[in-house]
Amino acid sequence: MTLQQLKYVIKTVECGSISEAAKQLFISQPSLSNAIKELEGELGIEIFSRSAKGIALSTDGAEFLSYARNVVEQAELLEQRYKDKKPSRQLCSISTQHYAFSVNAFVNLVRQTDVDEYEFTLRETRTYEIIEDVKNMRSEIGILYLNEFNEKVITKLLRENHLTFNPLFTANPHVFISSENPLAVKSFVTLKDLEDYPCLSFEQGEFNSFYFSEEILSAVYHKKSIRVSDRATLFNLLIGLNGYTICTGVLSSDLNGSSIISIPLETKEKMTVGWITNSKAVLSRFAASYIDELKRLIAEYGFTVLS
């Protein structure tokens, strides 16, 4: 086993395909494939599962990747110490449902970063894709929620993919509306209050099941319903159409200004927001710092941090 082979595996995981990894490594695809197969043969494990659709990190591969990253990072530290080499670019990827607080924590992480070069990724994406990202190690951390309605389905999917859910905080549902919305004067709203307003939600693509919805009460019928794919569009429609969306109630005025407000929704439902990780993985120091920043922000917003 060589350090070069470890770097090949890491790059292949980052790229999601052998052909793209080979291109970025400036080697031929057969050379990269053979190097990985030789490593698998030496270790007696399958690092990547191969199919007609491409490659995916296996369970053994996810565990191996954690150790490989640690070894490569330690080797780079040795080179920096004794060869006076320039520090390597630091990597960190996060996948999240569309939460302002997860973006806020990411902003703070980047501001506090103490390295010369980095390549961080923040994916605001669909629920199923968050699970796939963490499963295949495209992201170290995924942010999503569980509640009484979706918990059994999501938990089963996480367990099957060797992922762990770590609860962060429990929220009473709120709605986001425009500060100019007629409902803005209310101290709380009911579903009946909302029935004449457009309900905005995030579309989930191929996995558009109620269980993967980012909004609770997803199975409730709405007379007016609009699905969007990004948070900026949703906020524009909240203002332009006097629409609403159901959410945790955590809103960052620093990032979103004062044109959107949060009002409690009268319901017995609760939602537990948390972060998922691959159970075989060891978090990088930047991923760990992101979790710390999430906890700090949640406490600052007045919630009890659960983990």
CSV table of C-alpha atoms in Angstrom, one decimal:
chain,number,residue,atom,x,y,z
A,1,MET,CA,0.0,0.0,0.0
A,2,THR,CA,1.4,3.4,-1.0
A,3,LEU,CA,0.5,7.0,-0.1
A,4,GLN,CA,-0.2,7.6,-3.8
A,5,GLN,CA,-2.9,4.8,-3.8
A,6,LEU,CA,-4.5,6.5,-0.8
A,7,LYS,CA,-4.6,9.8,-2.6
A,8,TYR,CA,-6.1,8.1,-5.6
A,9,VAL,CA,-9.0,6.7,-3.5
A,10,ILE,CA,-9.6,10.1,-1.9
A,11,LYS,CA,-9.7,11.9,-5.2
A,12,THR,CA,-12.0,9.2,-6.7
A,13,VAL,CA,-14.5,9.7,-3.9
A,14,GLU,CA,-14.3,13.5,-4.2
A,15,CYS,CA,-15.0,13.3,-8.0
A,16,GLY,CA,-17.6,10.5,-7.8
A,17,SER,CA,-16.2,8.8,-10.9
A,18,ILE,CA,-12.9,7.2,-11.9
A,19,SER,CA,-12.9,9.0,-15.3
A,20,GLU,CA,-13.1,12.5,-13.7
A,21,ALA,CA,-10.6,11.5,-11.0
A,22,ALA,CA,-8.1,10.3,-13.6
A,23,LYS,CA,-8.5,13.6,-15.5
A,24,GLN,CA,-7.8,15.7,-12.4
A,25,LEU,CA,-4.9,13.4,-11.5
A,26,PHE,CA,-3.5,13.7,-15.0
A,27,ILE,CA,-3.3,9.9,-15.4
A,28,SER,CA,-5.1,7.5,-17.6
A,29,GLN,CA,-8.4,5.9,-16.5
A,30,PRO,CA,-7.0,2.3,-16.8
A,31,SER,CA,-4.0,3.3,-14.6
A,32,LEU,CA,-6.2,4.6,-11.9
A,33,SER,CA,-8.6,1.7,-12.0
A,34,ASN,CA,-5.7,-0.8,-11.8
A,35,ALA,CA,-4.1,1.1,-8.9
A,36,ILE,CA,-7.4,0.9,-6.9
A,37,LYS,CA,-7.9,-2.8,-7.8
A,38,GLU,CA,-4.4,-3.6,-6.7
A,39,LEU,CA,-5.1,-1.9,-3.4
A,40,GLU,CA,-8.4,-3.7,-3.0
A,41,GLY,CA,-6.6,-7.0,-3.7
A,42,GLU,CA,-3.9,-6.3,-1.2
A,43,LEU,CA,-6.4,-5.4,1.6
A,44,GLY,CA,-8.9,-8.1,0.7
A,45,ILE,CA,-11.8,-5.7,0.6
A,46,GLU,CA,-13.9,-3.9,-2.0
A,47,ILE,CA,-13.5,-0.2,-1.6
A,48,PHE,CA,-15.9,0.7,-4.5
A,49,SER,CA,-19.0,-1.1,-5.6
A,50,ARG,CA,-19.1,-1.1,-9.4
A,51,SER,CA,-22.2,-1.2,-11.6
A,52,ALA,CA,-23.4,-0.1,-15.0
A,53,LYS,CA,-24.3,3.3,-13.4
A,54,GLY,CA,-20.8,3.8,-12.1
A,55,ILE,CA,-19.1,3.4,-8.7
A,56,ALA,CA,-20.2,3.9,-5.2
A,57,LEU,CA,-18.3,3.7,-1.9
A,58,SER,CA,-18.9,0.4,-0.2
A,59,THR,CA,-19.3,-0.1,3.6
A,60,ASP,CA,-15.7,-1.2,3.9
A,61,GLY,CA,-14.7,1.6,1.6
A,62,ALA,CA,-16.3,4.2,3.9
A,63,GLU,CA,-14.3,2.9,6.8
A,64,PHE,CA,-11.1,2.7,4.8
A,65,LEU,CA,-11.6,6.3,3.5
A,66,SER,CA,-11.6,7.7,7.1
A,67,TYR,CA,-8.2,6.0,7.8
A,68,ALA,CA,-6.8,7.0,4.4
A,69,ARG,CA,-7.7,10.7,4.9
A,70,ASN,CA,-6.0,10.6,8.4
A,71,VAL,CA,-2.8,9.0,7.0
A,72,VAL,CA,-2.6,11.5,4.0
A,73,GLU,CA,-3.3,14.4,6.4
A,74,GLN,CA,-0.5,13.3,8.7
A,75,ALA,CA,1.9,12.8,5.8
A,76,GLU,CA,1.2,16.3,4.6
A,77,LEU,CA,1.8,17.7,8.1
A,78,LEU,CA,5.2,15.9,8.2
A,79,GLU,CA,6.1,17.4,4.8
A,80,GLN,CA,5.1,20.9,5.9
A,81,ARG,CA,7.2,20.5,9.1
A,82,TYR,CA,10.4,19.1,7.5
A,83,LYS,CA,10.3,20.1,3.9
A,84,ASP,CA,8.8,23.6,4.4
A,85,LYS,CA,6.1,22.8,1.9
A,86,LYS,CA,3.1,25.0,1.4
A,87,PRO,CA,0.0,23.7,3.3
A,88,SER,CA,-2.4,21.7,1.2
A,89,ARG,CA,-5.8,23.0,0.4
A,90,GLN,CA,-8.3,22.0,3.1
A,91,LEU,CA,-11.6,20.4,2.2
A,92,CYS,CA,-15.0,20.2,3.8
A,93,SER,CA,-18.4,19.4,2.4
A,94,ILE,CA,-21.8,19.9,4.0
A,95,SER,CA,-25.2,18.9,2.6
A,96,THR,CA,-28.3,20.4,4.2
A,97,GLN,CA,-32.0,21.0,3.9
A,98,HIS,CA,-32.8,24.7,3.2
A,99,TYR,CA,-32.1,26.2,6.7
A,100,ALA,CA,-30.8,29.7,7.2
A,101,PHE,CA,-29.0,28.7,10.4
A,102,SER,CA,-27.0,26.0,8.5
A,103,VAL,CA,-25.8,28.7,6.1
A,104,ASN,CA,-25.1,31.1,8.9
A,105,ALA,CA,-22.9,28.4,10.6
A,106,PHE,CA,-21.1,27.8,7.3
A,107,VAL,CA,-20.4,31.6,6.9
A,108,ASN,CA,-18.9,31.7,10.4
A,109,LEU,CA,-16.8,28.6,9.8
A,110,VAL,CA,-15.3,30.1,6.7
A,111,ARG,CA,-14.6,33.4,8.4
A,112,GLN,CA,-12.8,31.6,11.2
A,113,THR,CA,-10.8,29.4,8.9
A,114,ASP,CA,-7.1,29.8,9.6
A,115,VAL,CA,-5.5,28.2,6.5
A,116,ASP,CA,-4.2,29.8,3.3
A,117,GLU,CA,-6.2,27.7,0.9
A,118,TYR,CA,-9.4,25.8,1.3
A,119,GLU,CA,-12.2,24.2,-0.9
A,120,PHE,CA,-15.4,24.1,1.1
A,121,THR,CA,-18.8,23.0,-0.3
A,122,LEU,CA,-22.3,23.8,1.0
A,123,ARG,CA,-25.1,21.9,-0.8
A,124,GLU,CA,-28.6,23.0,-0.1
A,125,THR,CA,-30.4,20.1,-1.6
A,126,ARG,CA,-33.1,17.5,-1.4
A,127,THR,CA,-33.6,15.2,1.5
A,128,TYR,CA,-32.8,11.9,-0.3
A,129,GLU,CA,-29.7,13.5,-1.9
A,130,ILE,CA,-28.4,14.6,1.5
A,131,ILE,CA,-28.6,10.9,2.6
A,132,GLU,CA,-26.8,9.8,-0.6
A,133,ASP,CA,-24.1,12.5,-0.2
A,134,VAL,CA,-23.2,11.3,3.3
A,135,LYS,CA,-23.5,7.7,2.4
A,136,ASN,CA,-21.1,8.1,-0.5
A,137,MET,CA,-18.8,10.5,1.5
A,138,ARG,CA,-19.4,13.4,-0.9
A,139,SER,CA,-20.3,15.3,2.3
A,140,GLU,CA,-19.1,14.7,5.8
A,141,ILE,CA,-22.3,16.0,7.4
A,142,GLY,CA,-25.9,16.2,6.4
A,143,ILE,CA,-28.6,18.4,8.1
A,144,LEU,CA,-32.2,17.3,8.1
A,145,TYR,CA,-35.1,16.8,10.5
A,146,LEU,CA,-37.2,13.9,12.0
A,147,ASN,CA,-40.7,14.0,13.3
A,148,GLU,CA,-43.4,11.5,14.3
A,149,PHE,CA,-44.6,11.3,10.6
A,150,ASN,CA,-41.3,10.6,8.8
A,151,GLU,CA,-39.1,9.2,11.6
A,152,LYS,CA,-39.7,5.5,10.9
A,153,VAL,CA,-39.0,5.8,7.1
A,154,ILE,CA,-36.0,8.1,7.4
A,155,THR,CA,-34.5,6.2,10.3
A,156,LYS,CA,-34.8,2.9,8.4
A,157,LEU,CA,-33.1,4.4,5.4
A,158,LEU,CA,-30.3,5.8,7.6
A,159,ARG,CA,-29.7,2.5,9.3
A,160,GLU,CA,-29.6,0.6,5.9
A,161,ASN,CA,-26.9,3.0,4.7
A,162,HIS,CA,-24.8,2.9,8.0
A,163,LEU,CA,-25.6,6.5,8.8
A,164,THR,CA,-26.1,8.0,12.3
A,165,PHE,CA,-28.6,10.7,13.2
A,166,ASN,CA,-27.4,13.1,15.9
A,167,PRO,CA,-30.2,15.3,17.3
A,168,LEU,CA,-29.3,19.0,17.5
A,169,PHE,CA,-32.5,20.7,18.7
A,170,THR,CA,-36.3,20.3,18.8
A,171,ALA,CA,-38.5,23.0,17.4
A,172,ASN,CA,-42.1,23.9,17.6
A,173,PRO,CA,-43.2,24.6,14.0
A,174,HIS,CA,-43.5,28.2,12.7
A,175,VAL,CA,-44.4,29.8,9.4
A,176,PHE,CA,-42.3,32.2,7.5
A,177,ILE,CA,-44.3,35.0,5.9
A,178,SER,CA,-43.7,38.5,4.5
A,179,SER,CA,-43.7,41.3,7.1
A,180,GLU,CA,-46.4,42.9,4.9
A,181,ASN,CA,-48.7,39.8,5.0
A,182,PRO,CA,-52.0,40.5,6.8
A,183,LEU,CA,-51.2,37.6,9.1
A,184,ALA,CA,-48.1,39.4,10.3
A,185,VAL,CA,-50.0,41.0,13.2
A,186,LYS,CA,-51.0,37.7,14.7
A,187,SER,CA,-49.1,36.2,17.7
A,188,PHE,CA,-49.7,32.7,16.2
A,189,VAL,CA,-51.5,31.3,13.2
A,190,THR,CA,-53.6,28.2,12.5
A,191,LEU,CA,-53.9,26.1,9.3
A,192,LYS,CA,-57.4,27.6,8.8
A,193,ASP,CA,-55.8,31.1,8.9
A,194,LEU,CA,-53.4,30.0,6.1
A,195,GLU,CA,-55.8,28.2,3.8
A,196,ASP,CA,-56.3,31.1,1.4
A,197,TYR,CA,-52.6,31.8,1.0
A,198,PRO,CA,-50.2,29.9,-1.3
A,199,CYS,CA,-48.2,27.2,0.5
A,200,LEU,CA,-44.6,27.1,-0.6
A,201,SER,CA,-42.5,24.0,-0.3
A,202,PHE,CA,-39.2,22.6,-1.6
A,203,GLU,CA,-39.7,20.0,-4.4
A,204,GLN,CA,-37.9,16.7,-3.9
A,205,GLY,CA,-37.5,15.5,-7.4
A,206,GLU,CA,-37.7,11.8,-8.1
A,207,PHE,CA,-38.2,11.1,-4.4
A,208,ASN,CA,-41.1,13.5,-3.9
A,209,SER,CA,-42.7,11.4,-1.2
A,210,PHE,CA,-44.4,13.0,1.8
A,211,TYR,CA,-41.8,11.3,4.0
A,212,PHE,CA,-39.0,13.3,2.3
A,213,SER,CA,-40.7,16.7,2.5
A,214,GLU,CA,-38.8,19.5,4.3
A,215,GLU,CA,-42.0,20.8,5.7
A,216,ILE,CA,-44.1,19.1,8.3
A,217,LEU,CA,-47.8,18.4,7.8
A,218,SER,CA,-46.8,17.6,4.2
A,219,ALA,CA,-49.8,15.3,3.8
A,220,VAL,CA,-52.3,18.1,4.6
A,221,TYR,CA,-54.3,19.3,1.5
A,222,HIS,CA,-53.6,22.9,0.4
A,223,LYS,CA,-55.9,24.8,-2.0
A,224,LYS,CA,-52.9,26.7,-3.3
A,225,SER,CA,-49.5,25.0,-3.5
A,226,ILE,CA,-46.2,26.0,-5.1
A,227,ARG,CA,-43.0,24.0,-5.2
A,228,VAL,CA,-39.6,25.6,-5.6
A,229,SER,CA,-36.0,24.4,-5.7
A,230,ASP,CA,-34.1,27.1,-3.8
A,231,ARG,CA,-34.5,29.3,-0.8
A,232,ALA,CA,-34.0,32.6,-2.6
A,233,THR,CA,-36.9,31.9,-4.9
A,234,LEU,CA,-39.1,30.7,-2.0
A,235,PHE,CA,-38.4,34.0,0.0
A,236,ASN,CA,-39.2,36.1,-3.1
A,237,LEU,CA,-42.5,34.3,-3.5
A,238,LEU,CA,-43.3,34.7,0.2
A,239,ILE,CA,-43.0,38.5,-0.4
A,240,GLY,CA,-44.4,38.7,-3.9
A,241,LEU,CA,-47.4,36.4,-3.5
A,242,ASN,CA,-48.0,36.7,0.3
A,243,GLY,CA,-47.2,33.0,0.5
A,244,TYR,CA,-46.0,31.0,3.5
A,245,THR,CA,-43.8,28.0,4.3
A,246,ILE,CA,-43.8,25.8,7.4
A,247,CYS,CA,-40.4,25.7,9.1
A,248,THR,CA,-38.4,25.5,12.4
A,249,GLY,CA,-38.8,29.2,13.0
A,250,VAL,CA,-35.1,29.9,13.1
A,251,LEU,CA,-34.5,32.9,10.9
A,252,SER,CA,-31.3,34.9,10.5
A,253,SER,CA,-31.9,38.6,10.1
A,254,ASP,CA,-28.2,39.0,9.2
A,255,LEU,CA,-28.7,36.9,6.1
A,256,ASN,CA,-32.4,37.5,5.3
A,257,GLY,CA,-33.1,41.0,6.5
A,258,SER,CA,-36.4,42.1,8.1
A,259,SER,CA,-38.8,41.5,5.2
A,260,ILE,CA,-39.4,37.9,6.3
A,261,ILE,CA,-40.8,37.1,9.8
A,262,SER,CA,-41.5,33.9,11.7
A,263,ILE,CA,-44.8,33.2,13.5
A,264,PRO,CA,-45.7,30.2,15.6
A,265,LEU,CA,-48.0,27.6,14.0
A,266,GLU,CA,-50.7,26.2,16.3
A,267,THR,CA,-50.1,22.4,16.1
A,268,LYS,CA,-49.1,19.6,18.4
A,269,GLU,CA,-46.4,18.5,15.9
A,270,LYS,CA,-42.7,19.0,16.7
A,271,MET,CA,-39.6,18.6,14.6
A,272,THR,CA,-36.1,17.4,15.7
A,273,VAL,CA,-33.4,18.9,13.6
A,274,GLY,CA,-30.1,17.0,13.6
A,275,TRP,CA,-27.0,16.1,11.6
A,276,ILE,CA,-26.2,12.8,10.0
A,277,THR,CA,-22.7,11.2,9.5
A,278,ASN,CA,-21.4,8.0,8.0
A,279,SER,CA,-20.9,5.7,11.0
A,280,LYS,CA,-17.6,4.5,9.6
A,281,ALA,CA,-16.2,8.1,9.1
A,282,VAL,CA,-14.0,10.3,11.3
A,283,LEU,CA,-14.9,14.0,11.0
A,284,SER,CA,-12.3,16.4,9.8
A,285,ARG,CA,-11.4,19.3,12.1
A,286,PHE,CA,-13.4,21.6,9.9
A,287,ALA,CA,-16.5,19.4,10.0
A,288,ALA,CA,-16.2,19.2,13.8
A,289,SER,CA,-15.8,23.0,13.9
A,290,TYR,CA,-19.0,23.4,11.8
A,291,ILE,CA,-20.9,21.2,14.3
A,292,ASP,CA,-19.6,23.4,17.2
A,293,GLU,CA,-20.7,26.5,15.4
A,294,LEU,CA,-24.2,25.0,14.7
A,295,LYS,CA,-24.5,24.3,18.4
A,296,ARG,CA,-23.4,27.8,19.4
A,297,LEU,CA,-25.9,29.4,17.0
A,298,ILE,CA,-28.8,27.2,18.1
A,299,ALA,CA,-28.1,28.1,21.7
A,300,GLU,CA,-27.9,31.8,20.7
A,301,TYR,CA,-31.3,31.5,19.1
A,302,GLY,CA,-32.7,30.3,22.4
A,303,PHE,CA,-33.0,26.6,21.8
A,304,THR,CA,-31.8,23.8,24.0
A,305,VAL,CA,-28.9,21.9,22.3
A,306,LEU,CA,-29.5,18.2,22.4
A,307,SER,CA,-26.1,16.8,21.6
